[in-house]
């Protein structure tokens, strides 16, 4: 029964994430281009809040997951209460630090940082409550609140602002209020199913778990969270401050559309995480290496298929939409960041291999490398090369390339594992040749016909060649099953 409930939760979790992504894509195509300046401002507030909230949590949510199973029910409730008090205290200190920073520096956009604070505070408690809901295997409903409400609120604010019903300030307050609403709904749902009580005497808690181990793990989790966010969220802060709010909106829109490529990878990595951990614990590296190569080829096949369609058809697609002129500004960003996502998919589950091994600390080293390189390249491309948001996209691409290369080299040296083989090379050549070949075919004069026939031809050619040459095991399995079903029905 417990297993069925878990499977149901996983299914709904994935479904909700896909629904949120679909809403985000529709908004990015039809609504956000209507006001890239407002989009850039919202993206900046979001990035600031995403950097603040891990500071407020300070690893408490990860520690809740780590130490929860080893505790009695009473101590589990104590740990949750301790985590809430910790988040509240650190959040207060963070607010004081923000006020001191803004006063000392006279930062021109200090008001936006204050708008980011309630968002960050909400995210901090939402993260903690979500982890507790995860322990209870009741993650689907909180995920609905977190993934759907912002995706609906933001496009609605765009339309109200553009229509003259809201001012900019009102829109920002409502945006912050949406996260406070998510917090209230998440808390209400959690406390319906979990009664932590009011036991705030924590001395007995650390009699059952080591205080030193708790703080060490919390600080490591905090460093990992902040490092990842600095590495992957720095673009929005750099562009807003160094180029401008409208440029930040354009880049953000391109980033949203490019990131859709990685949707299959997220689910795949989550699915194979327990298997990777098991192989590493049992030191069965031969089967792990085979699975490493197999999944790398599959993810590259899926990603390359999607990227080829984007490369060939995105300009025709945008030409059919109302905001075609503004959407065209995002095309270079989509091409560059999309290729970066493709490379990340092609390297397979290298992060998971390191995370579940005894060398898990290397992820921190790789992330620090990514931060330093990314900031340095951003500065060079913006101030020296004068390449604007395209330069920021190239900085992100090069940084991710080095990030993944460092992990591949480390994994090969420590485990002798490598995701690439001759079949992977053949697959890359197939996609390169078909992509360029179809792209160079003559246009029909109709954007819609171009989109259908060129993307359709590229998909058919790549799938056919991959199937005939047996380059991706899962593709052959899926096609053979489909053929058998069709033949069986006849």
Short mmCIF file of C-alpha atoms in Angstrom, two decimals:
data_model
loop_
_atom_site.label_atom_id
_atom_site.label_comp_id
_atom_site.label_asym_id
_atom_site.label_seq_id
_atom_site.Cartn_x
_atom_site.Cartn_y
_atom_site.Cartn_z
CA UNK A 1 0.00 0.00 0.00
CA UNK A 2 2.86 2.32 0.90
CA UNK A 3 4.58 1.51 -2.42
CA UNK A 4 1.40 2.27 -4.38
CA UNK A 5 1.02 5.60 -2.58
CA UNK A 6 4.64 6.47 -3.39
CA UNK A 7 4.15 5.61 -7.06
CA UNK A 8 0.99 7.73 -7.14
CA UNK A 9 2.85 10.65 -5.57
CA UNK A 10 5.71 10.32 -8.10
CA UNK A 11 3.23 10.25 -10.99
CA UNK A 12 1.35 13.34 -9.82
CA UNK A 13 4.63 15.11 -9.02
CA UNK A 14 5.82 14.58 -12.60
CA UNK A 15 2.41 15.53 -14.05
CA UNK A 16 2.30 18.78 -12.05
CA UNK A 17 5.82 19.70 -13.14
CA UNK A 18 4.90 19.15 -16.80
CA UNK A 19 1.74 21.24 -16.38
CA UNK A 20 3.77 24.07 -14.85
CA UNK A 21 6.29 23.86 -17.67
CA UNK A 22 3.52 23.94 -20.30
CA UNK A 23 2.03 27.07 -18.74
CA UNK A 24 5.50 28.64 -18.65
CA UNK A 25 6.12 27.91 -22.34
CA UNK A 26 2.76 29.37 -23.41
CA UNK A 27 3.45 32.49 -21.33
CA UNK A 28 6.96 32.81 -22.78
CA UNK A 29 5.59 32.64 -26.33
CA UNK A 30 2.50 34.84 -26.04
CA UNK A 31 2.60 37.03 -22.90
CA UNK A 32 6.10 37.81 -21.62
CA UNK A 33 7.28 39.36 -24.92
CA UNK A 34 4.59 42.04 -24.43
CA UNK A 35 6.79 43.72 -21.79
CA UNK A 36 10.36 42.47 -21.54
CA UNK A 37 11.23 45.29 -19.09
CA UNK A 38 8.71 44.03 -16.52
CA UNK A 39 9.79 40.46 -17.24
CA UNK A 40 13.40 41.44 -16.55
CA UNK A 41 12.47 43.11 -13.26
CA UNK A 42 10.51 40.06 -12.10
CA UNK A 43 13.38 37.78 -13.12
CA UNK A 44 15.79 39.91 -11.07
CA UNK A 45 13.56 39.75 -7.97
CA UNK A 46 13.21 36.01 -8.47
CA UNK A 47 16.99 35.54 -8.75
CA UNK A 48 17.64 37.60 -5.61
CA UNK A 49 15.03 35.64 -3.66
CA UNK A 50 16.49 32.36 -4.93
CA UNK A 51 19.87 33.41 -3.53
CA UNK A 52 18.45 34.64 -0.21
CA UNK A 53 16.26 31.72 0.74
CA UNK A 54 19.05 29.08 1.06
CA UNK A 55 20.73 31.47 3.50
CA UNK A 56 17.51 31.59 5.52
CA UNK A 57 17.12 27.81 5.46
CA UNK A 58 20.83 27.25 6.19
CA UNK A 59 20.58 23.57 5.29
CA UNK A 60 17.78 22.87 7.80
CA UNK A 61 15.44 21.33 5.23
CA UNK A 62 18.11 18.92 3.95
CA UNK A 63 19.02 18.00 7.54
CA UNK A 64 15.35 17.24 8.20
CA UNK A 65 15.43 14.60 5.46
CA UNK A 66 18.83 13.28 6.55
CA UNK A 67 18.15 12.77 10.28
CA UNK A 68 14.37 12.23 10.28
CA UNK A 69 14.36 8.41 9.79
CA UNK A 70 16.72 7.79 12.74
CA UNK A 71 14.47 9.58 15.27
CA UNK A 72 11.47 8.54 17.31
CA UNK A 73 8.14 10.18 16.44
CA UNK A 74 8.45 12.63 19.34
CA UNK A 75 11.98 13.65 18.32
CA UNK A 76 10.90 13.97 14.68
CA UNK A 77 8.41 16.61 15.77
CA UNK A 78 11.11 18.30 17.84
CA UNK A 79 13.46 18.37 14.84
CA UNK A 80 10.75 19.97 12.69
CA UNK A 81 10.08 22.62 15.35
CA UNK A 82 13.81 23.27 15.71
CA UNK A 83 14.05 23.73 11.94
CA UNK A 84 11.19 26.27 11.97
CA UNK A 85 12.81 28.29 14.78
CA UNK A 86 16.15 28.18 12.97
CA UNK A 87 14.65 29.47 9.69
CA UNK A 88 12.79 32.26 11.52
CA UNK A 89 15.91 33.43 13.38
CA UNK A 90 18.19 33.37 10.33
CA UNK A 91 15.54 35.17 8.26
CA UNK A 92 15.47 38.00 10.80
CA UNK A 93 19.26 38.29 10.66
CA UNK A 94 19.10 38.27 6.86
CA UNK A 95 16.63 41.18 6.85
CA UNK A 96 18.94 43.22 9.10
CA UNK A 97 21.89 42.40 6.81
CA UNK A 98 19.88 43.56 3.76
CA UNK A 99 19.03 46.84 5.47
CA UNK A 100 22.68 47.42 6.44
CA UNK A 101 23.88 46.56 2.91
CA UNK A 102 21.40 48.90 1.22
CA UNK A 103 22.21 51.73 3.67
CA UNK A 104 25.98 51.31 3.32
CA UNK A 105 26.07 50.98 -0.46
CA UNK A 106 23.12 53.16 -1.49
CA UNK A 107 22.19 50.47 -3.99
CA UNK A 108 19.99 52.00 -6.68
CA UNK A 109 17.53 49.07 -6.76
CA UNK A 110 17.29 48.52 -3.01
CA UNK A 111 13.48 48.50 -3.23
CA UNK A 112 13.63 45.38 -5.42
CA UNK A 113 15.74 43.59 -2.81
CA UNK A 114 13.04 44.38 -0.21
CA UNK A 115 10.41 42.98 -2.61
CA UNK A 116 12.56 39.85 -2.88
CA UNK A 117 12.68 39.36 0.90
CA UNK A 118 9.04 38.20 1.45
CA UNK A 119 9.39 35.93 -1.59
CA UNK A 120 12.59 34.45 -0.13
CA UNK A 121 11.01 34.10 3.33
CA UNK A 122 8.06 32.25 1.82
CA UNK A 123 10.37 29.99 -0.22
CA UNK A 124 12.42 29.17 2.89
CA UNK A 125 9.41 27.93 4.87
CA UNK A 126 7.85 26.32 1.78
CA UNK A 127 11.07 24.36 1.28
CA UNK A 128 11.01 23.20 4.91
CA UNK A 129 7.30 22.30 4.80
CA UNK A 130 7.76 20.51 1.47
CA UNK A 131 10.55 18.37 2.93
CA UNK A 132 8.29 17.43 5.84
CA UNK A 133 5.50 16.60 3.39
CA UNK A 134 8.01 14.46 1.49
CA UNK A 135 8.72 12.50 4.68
CA UNK A 136 4.96 11.94 4.97
CA UNK A 137 4.77 11.00 1.27
CA UNK A 138 2.29 13.81 0.67
CA UNK A 139 4.22 15.89 -1.84
CA UNK A 140 1.74 16.21 -4.71
CA UNK A 141 -0.57 18.89 -3.23
CA UNK A 142 2.24 21.23 -2.03
CA UNK A 143 3.80 20.85 -5.49
CA UNK A 144 0.54 22.03 -7.09
CA UNK A 145 0.69 25.20 -4.98
CA UNK A 146 4.38 25.82 -5.70
CA UNK A 147 4.44 25.03 -9.41
CA UNK A 148 1.06 26.25 -10.63
CA UNK A 149 0.18 29.40 -8.64
CA UNK A 150 3.26 31.47 -9.74
CA UNK A 151 2.86 30.28 -13.33
CA UNK A 152 -0.74 31.56 -13.36
CA UNK A 153 -0.12 34.71 -11.31
CA UNK A 154 2.76 36.07 -13.37
CA UNK A 155 1.07 36.12 -16.81
CA UNK A 156 -2.06 37.55 -15.16
CA UNK A 157 0.04 40.38 -13.70
CA UNK A 158 1.52 41.06 -17.14
CA UNK A 159 -1.92 41.45 -18.67
CA UNK A 160 -3.20 43.63 -15.80
CA UNK A 161 -0.10 45.85 -15.96
CA UNK A 162 -0.23 46.21 -19.73
CA UNK A 163 -3.97 46.89 -19.57
CA UNK A 164 -3.36 49.75 -17.12
CA UNK A 165 -5.25 48.10 -14.25
CA UNK A 166 -2.14 47.70 -12.06
CA UNK A 167 0.88 49.92 -11.49
CA UNK A 168 4.38 48.42 -11.40
CA UNK A 169 4.49 48.68 -7.61
CA UNK A 170 1.10 46.99 -7.21
CA UNK A 171 2.18 44.19 -9.57
CA UNK A 172 5.33 43.54 -7.54
CA UNK A 173 3.37 43.45 -4.27
CA UNK A 174 0.89 40.99 -5.75
CA UNK A 175 3.79 38.88 -7.05
CA UNK A 176 5.27 38.74 -3.53
CA UNK A 177 1.80 38.08 -2.12
CA UNK A 178 1.40 35.05 -4.38
CA UNK A 179 4.31 33.36 -2.60
CA UNK A 180 2.89 34.25 0.80
CA UNK A 181 -0.37 32.62 -0.35
CA UNK A 182 1.55 29.47 -1.37
CA UNK A 183 3.15 29.44 2.08
CA UNK A 184 -0.22 29.71 3.84
CA UNK A 185 -1.79 26.97 1.70
CA UNK A 186 1.22 24.66 2.10
CA UNK A 187 1.25 25.18 5.87
CA UNK A 188 -2.49 24.56 6.12
CA UNK A 189 -2.18 21.32 4.13
CA UNK A 190 0.84 20.09 6.08
CA UNK A 191 -0.55 20.81 9.54
CA UNK A 192 -3.76 19.02 8.61
CA UNK A 193 -1.73 15.81 8.29
CA UNK A 194 1.09 16.53 10.74
CA UNK A 195 0.75 17.83 14.30
CA UNK A 196 4.21 18.88 15.55
CA UNK A 197 2.92 20.25 18.85
CA UNK A 198 4.68 23.00 20.80
CA UNK A 199 7.73 21.22 22.18
CA UNK A 200 10.53 23.78 21.86
CA UNK A 201 12.92 22.30 24.45
CA UNK A 202 15.64 21.07 22.12
CA UNK A 203 18.29 19.79 24.54
CA UNK A 204 16.87 16.27 24.47
CA UNK A 205 16.82 16.34 20.64
CA UNK A 206 20.59 16.48 20.42
CA UNK A 207 20.86 13.65 22.89
CA UNK A 208 19.58 11.35 20.13
CA UNK A 209 21.50 12.85 17.22
CA UNK A 210 24.91 14.50 17.27
CA UNK A 211 24.72 18.29 17.29
CA UNK A 212 28.08 18.37 15.53
CA UNK A 213 26.89 16.02 12.76
CA UNK A 214 23.68 18.03 12.38
CA UNK A 215 25.45 21.36 11.92
CA UNK A 216 28.17 19.90 9.72
CA UNK A 217 25.61 18.35 7.36
CA UNK A 218 23.44 21.50 7.41
CA UNK A 219 26.37 23.75 6.49
CA UNK A 220 27.47 21.39 3.72
CA UNK A 221 23.93 21.32 2.30
CA UNK A 222 23.76 25.12 2.59
CA UNK A 223 27.07 25.56 0.76
CA UNK A 224 25.91 23.21 -1.99
CA UNK A 225 22.58 25.02 -2.42
CA UNK A 226 24.12 28.50 -2.50
CA UNK A 227 26.91 27.34 -4.79
CA UNK A 228 24.47 25.82 -7.27
CA UNK A 229 22.26 28.92 -7.27
CA UNK A 230 25.24 31.23 -7.71
CA UNK A 231 26.42 29.10 -10.58
CA UNK A 232 23.09 28.77 -12.35
CA UNK A 233 21.28 31.99 -11.36
CA UNK A 234 24.07 34.52 -11.79
CA UNK A 235 23.03 35.39 -15.36
CA UNK A 236 19.85 37.20 -14.32
CA UNK A 237 21.69 39.32 -11.74
CA UNK A 238 24.59 40.12 -14.09
CA UNK A 239 22.37 41.16 -17.01
CA UNK A 240 20.05 43.31 -14.89
CA UNK A 241 22.91 45.26 -13.30
CA UNK A 242 25.37 45.34 -16.21
CA UNK A 243 23.09 45.60 -19.27
CA UNK A 244 19.49 46.43 -18.33
CA UNK A 245 16.07 45.18 -17.29
CA UNK A 246 14.72 44.69 -20.83
CA UNK A 247 17.78 42.67 -21.82
CA UNK A 248 17.23 40.58 -18.70
CA UNK A 249 13.66 39.88 -19.82
CA UNK A 250 14.78 38.85 -23.31
CA UNK A 251 17.48 36.55 -21.90
CA UNK A 252 15.07 35.11 -19.34
CA UNK A 253 12.51 34.31 -22.02
CA UNK A 254 15.12 32.57 -24.14
CA UNK A 255 16.35 30.68 -21.10
CA UNK A 256 12.83 29.42 -20.27
CA UNK A 257 12.33 28.09 -23.79
CA UNK A 258 15.82 26.53 -23.97
CA UNK A 259 15.41 24.82 -20.61
CA UNK A 260 12.43 22.82 -21.91
CA UNK A 261 14.98 20.51 -23.52
CA UNK A 262 16.03 19.16 -20.13
CA UNK A 263 12.55 18.07 -18.97
CA UNK A 264 13.11 14.39 -19.93
CA UNK A 265 16.51 14.39 -18.19
CA UNK A 266 15.10 15.58 -14.84
CA UNK A 267 12.71 12.65 -14.63
CA UNK A 268 15.33 10.19 -15.89
CA UNK A 269 17.90 11.24 -13.28
CA UNK A 270 15.33 10.96 -10.48
CA UNK A 271 14.29 7.51 -11.73
CA UNK A 272 17.83 6.11 -11.90
CA UNK A 273 19.19 7.74 -8.71
CA UNK A 274 18.45 4.71 -6.46
CA UNK A 275 19.99 2.34 -9.03
CA UNK A 276 23.17 4.45 -9.26
CA UNK A 277 23.47 4.53 -5.48
CA UNK A 278 23.00 0.72 -5.31
CA UNK A 279 25.70 0.03 -7.92
CA UNK A 280 28.14 2.32 -6.14
CA UNK A 281 27.46 0.77 -2.72
CA UNK A 282 27.92 -2.74 -4.13
CA UNK A 283 30.88 -1.64 -6.29
CA UNK A 284 29.31 -3.19 -9.41
CA UNK A 285 30.93 -0.71 -11.78
CA UNK A 286 30.63 -2.87 -14.93
CA UNK A 287 26.82 -2.77 -15.06
CA UNK A 288 26.89 0.88 -13.97
CA UNK A 289 29.20 1.75 -16.87
CA UNK A 290 26.85 0.04 -19.32
CA UNK A 291 23.86 1.94 -17.90
CA UNK A 292 25.90 5.17 -17.93
CA UNK A 293 26.53 4.83 -21.68
CA UNK A 294 23.00 3.64 -22.42
CA UNK A 295 21.28 6.57 -20.66
CA UNK A 296 23.76 9.11 -22.09
CA UNK A 297 22.88 7.94 -25.62
CA UNK A 298 19.15 7.98 -24.87
CA UNK A 299 19.21 11.48 -23.37
CA UNK A 300 21.40 12.76 -26.19
CA UNK A 301 19.01 11.23 -28.73
CA UNK A 302 15.96 12.87 -27.12
CA UNK A 303 17.73 16.20 -26.59
CA UNK A 304 19.27 16.27 -30.07
CA UNK A 305 15.92 15.43 -31.66
CA UNK A 306 14.32 18.39 -29.86
CA UNK A 307 17.27 20.72 -30.47
CA UNK A 308 17.32 19.89 -34.20
CA UNK A 309 13.64 20.86 -34.45
CA UNK A 310 14.37 24.10 -32.58
CA UNK A 311 17.38 24.87 -34.78
CA UNK A 312 15.44 24.19 -37.98
CA UNK A 313 11.99 25.51 -37.14
CA UNK A 314 12.07 28.12 -34.39
CA UNK A 315 12.25 31.14 -36.69
CA UNK A 316 9.32 29.83 -38.72
CA UNK A 317 7.38 29.15 -35.49
CA UNK A 318 8.04 32.63 -34.12
CA UNK A 319 7.03 34.18 -37.45
CA UNK A 320 3.55 32.71 -36.98
CA UNK A 321 3.07 34.29 -33.53
CA UNK A 322 1.77 37.80 -32.66
CA UNK A 323 5.00 38.90 -30.91
CA UNK A 324 7.26 37.62 -33.69
CA UNK A 325 9.55 40.66 -33.77
CA UNK A 326 10.30 40.53 -30.03
CA UNK A 327 10.56 36.75 -29.92
CA UNK A 328 13.22 36.85 -32.65
CA UNK A 329 15.46 38.69 -30.16
CA UNK A 330 15.58 35.53 -28.06
CA UNK A 331 16.70 33.21 -30.90
CA UNK A 332 20.51 33.54 -30.36
CA UNK A 333 20.04 32.91 -26.62
CA UNK A 334 17.87 29.85 -27.30
CA UNK A 335 20.42 28.40 -29.75
CA UNK A 336 23.36 28.85 -27.37
CA UNK A 337 21.66 27.85 -24.10
CA UNK A 338 19.81 25.03 -25.83
CA UNK A 339 23.11 23.57 -27.02
CA UNK A 340 24.45 23.93 -23.47
CA UNK A 341 21.48 21.93 -22.16
CA UNK A 342 22.06 19.30 -24.86
CA UNK A 343 25.68 18.84 -23.75
CA UNK A 344 24.55 18.56 -20.14
CA UNK A 345 22.09 15.81 -21.13
CA UNK A 346 24.70 14.04 -23.26
CA UNK A 347 27.04 13.60 -20.29
CA UNK A 348 24.42 11.48 -18.54
CA UNK A 349 24.10 11.15 -14.78
CA UNK A 350 27.65 12.26 -13.91
CA UNK A 351 26.43 14.50 -11.06
CA UNK A 352 24.49 11.62 -9.52
CA UNK A 353 27.52 9.28 -9.69
CA UNK A 354 29.62 11.79 -7.75
CA UNK A 355 26.80 12.68 -5.33
CA UNK A 356 26.16 9.07 -4.27
CA UNK A 357 29.83 8.13 -4.00
CA UNK A 358 32.33 8.79 -1.22
CA UNK A 359 33.70 11.62 -3.39
CA UNK A 360 30.50 13.68 -3.07
CA UNK A 361 32.50 16.76 -1.95
CA UNK A 362 33.93 17.08 -5.47
CA UNK A 363 30.59 18.52 -6.61
CA UNK A 364 31.41 21.55 -4.48
CA UNK A 365 34.79 21.91 -6.19
CA UNK A 366 33.14 21.69 -9.63
CA UNK A 367 30.49 24.25 -8.66
CA UNK A 368 33.12 26.68 -7.34
CA UNK A 369 34.96 26.30 -10.65
CA UNK A 370 31.71 27.04 -12.49
CA UNK A 371 31.04 30.19 -10.41
CA UNK A 372 34.53 31.64 -10.91
CA UNK A 373 34.65 30.89 -14.65
CA UNK A 374 31.07 32.07 -15.24
CA UNK A 375 31.51 35.44 -13.50
CA UNK A 376 34.88 36.01 -15.18
CA UNK A 377 33.57 35.17 -18.65
CA UNK A 378 30.44 37.28 -18.11
CA UNK A 379 32.59 40.30 -17.29
CA UNK A 380 34.81 39.74 -20.34
CA UNK A 381 31.97 39.19 -22.82
CA UNK A 382 29.95 42.18 -21.53
CA UNK A 383 32.64 44.80 -20.90
CA UNK A 384 35.45 43.79 -23.27
CA UNK A 385 33.81 41.94 -26.16
CA UNK A 386 30.64 44.11 -25.93
CA UNK A 387 28.46 41.14 -26.95
CA UNK A 388 25.48 41.87 -24.69
CA UNK A 389 23.13 39.02 -23.81
CA UNK A 390 24.66 36.78 -26.50
CA UNK A 391 27.96 37.14 -24.66
CA UNK A 392 26.28 36.15 -21.37
CA UNK A 393 24.83 33.09 -23.11
CA UNK A 394 28.29 32.14 -24.44
CA UNK A 395 29.75 32.61 -20.96
CA UNK A 396 27.12 30.23 -19.59
CA UNK A 397 27.80 27.73 -22.38
CA UNK A 398 31.58 27.68 -21.88
CA UNK A 399 31.19 27.46 -18.11
CA UNK A 400 28.81 24.50 -18.37
CA UNK A 401 31.14 22.82 -20.87
CA UNK A 402 34.08 23.07 -18.44
CA UNK A 403 31.80 22.09 -15.53
CA UNK A 404 30.76 18.87 -17.22
CA UNK A 405 34.25 18.16 -18.54
CA UNK A 406 35.70 18.40 -15.01
CA UNK A 407 33.13 15.88 -13.74
CA UNK A 408 33.70 13.50 -16.65
CA UNK A 409 37.47 13.51 -16.09
CA UNK A 410 37.04 13.03 -12.33
CA UNK A 411 34.63 10.10 -12.77
CA UNK A 412 36.91 8.45 -15.34
CA UNK A 413 39.96 8.74 -13.07
CA UNK A 414 38.20 7.54 -9.89
CA UNK A 415 35.85 4.89 -11.31
CA UNK A 416 36.97 4.19 -14.89
CA UNK A 417 33.47 5.10 -16.12
CA UNK A 418 32.83 6.99 -19.36
CA UNK A 419 29.50 7.79 -21.04
CA UNK A 420 30.70 7.97 -24.65
CA UNK A 421 31.36 5.11 -27.09
CA UNK A 422 31.41 4.51 -30.85
CA UNK A 423 27.60 4.33 -31.03
CA UNK A 424 27.39 7.76 -29.38
CA UNK A 425 29.84 9.15 -31.98
CA UNK A 426 27.79 7.72 -34.85
CA UNK A 427 24.64 9.22 -33.34
CA UNK A 428 26.26 12.66 -33.13
CA UNK A 429 27.34 12.45 -36.79
CA UNK A 430 23.84 11.40 -37.87
CA UNK A 431 22.22 14.37 -36.13
CA UNK A 432 24.81 16.82 -37.46
CA UNK A 433 24.38 15.66 -41.06
CA UNK A 434 20.56 15.49 -41.02
CA UNK A 435 20.28 18.80 -39.15
CA UNK A 436 22.45 20.71 -41.63
CA UNK A 437 21.01 18.87 -44.63
CA UNK A 438 17.36 19.57 -43.76
CA UNK A 439 18.14 23.18 -42.76
CA UNK A 440 19.63 23.83 -46.25
CA UNK A 441 16.59 22.47 -48.08
CA UNK A 442 14.67 25.15 -50.01
CA UNK A 443 11.88 27.02 -48.25
CA UNK A 444 8.29 26.63 -49.42
CA UNK A 445 7.32 30.27 -48.99
CA UNK A 446 4.99 29.42 -46.09
CA UNK A 447 6.29 29.47 -42.51
CA UNK A 448 3.72 26.86 -41.45
CA UNK A 449 4.63 24.45 -44.26
CA UNK A 450 8.35 24.98 -43.60
CA UNK A 451 7.84 24.21 -39.92
CA UNK A 452 5.88 21.02 -40.60
CA UNK A 453 7.87 19.53 -43.44
CA UNK A 454 11.37 20.38 -42.26
CA UNK A 455 10.89 19.41 -38.61
CA UNK A 456 8.89 16.33 -39.61
CA UNK A 457 11.57 15.25 -42.09
CA UNK A 458 14.35 15.74 -39.55
CA UNK A 459 12.51 13.65 -36.94
CA UNK A 460 11.74 10.84 -39.39
CA UNK A 461 15.31 10.67 -40.75
CA UNK A 462 16.96 10.70 -37.31
CA UNK A 463 14.62 8.10 -35.82
CA UNK A 464 14.89 5.87 -38.91
CA UNK A 465 18.70 5.92 -39.03
CA UNK A 466 19.05 5.45 -35.27
CA UNK A 467 16.65 2.49 -35.45
CA UNK A 468 18.29 0.84 -38.48
CA UNK A 469 21.79 1.19 -37.03
CA UNK A 470 20.57 0.19 -33.53
CA UNK A 471 22.32 3.19 -31.97
CA UNK A 472 19.85 3.66 -29.07
CA UNK A 473 18.61 0.49 -27.40
CA UNK A 474 15.43 2.02 -25.95
CA UNK A 475 14.39 3.46 -29.34
CA UNK A 476 14.48 0.01 -30.92
CA UNK A 477 12.50 -1.44 -28.00
CA UNK A 478 9.83 1.28 -28.23
CA UNK A 479 9.45 1.03 -32.01
CA UNK A 480 9.35 -2.78 -31.97
CA UNK A 481 6.64 -2.73 -29.29
CA UNK A 482 4.62 -0.21 -31.31
CA UNK A 483 4.95 -2.34 -34.47
CA UNK A 484 3.90 -5.48 -32.61
CA UNK A 485 0.81 -3.73 -31.25
CA UNK A 486 -0.18 -2.54 -34.73
CA UNK A 487 0.42 -5.99 -36.26
CA UNK A 488 -1.45 -7.66 -33.38
CA UNK A 489 -4.50 -5.44 -33.90
CA UNK A 490 -4.67 -6.50 -37.53
#
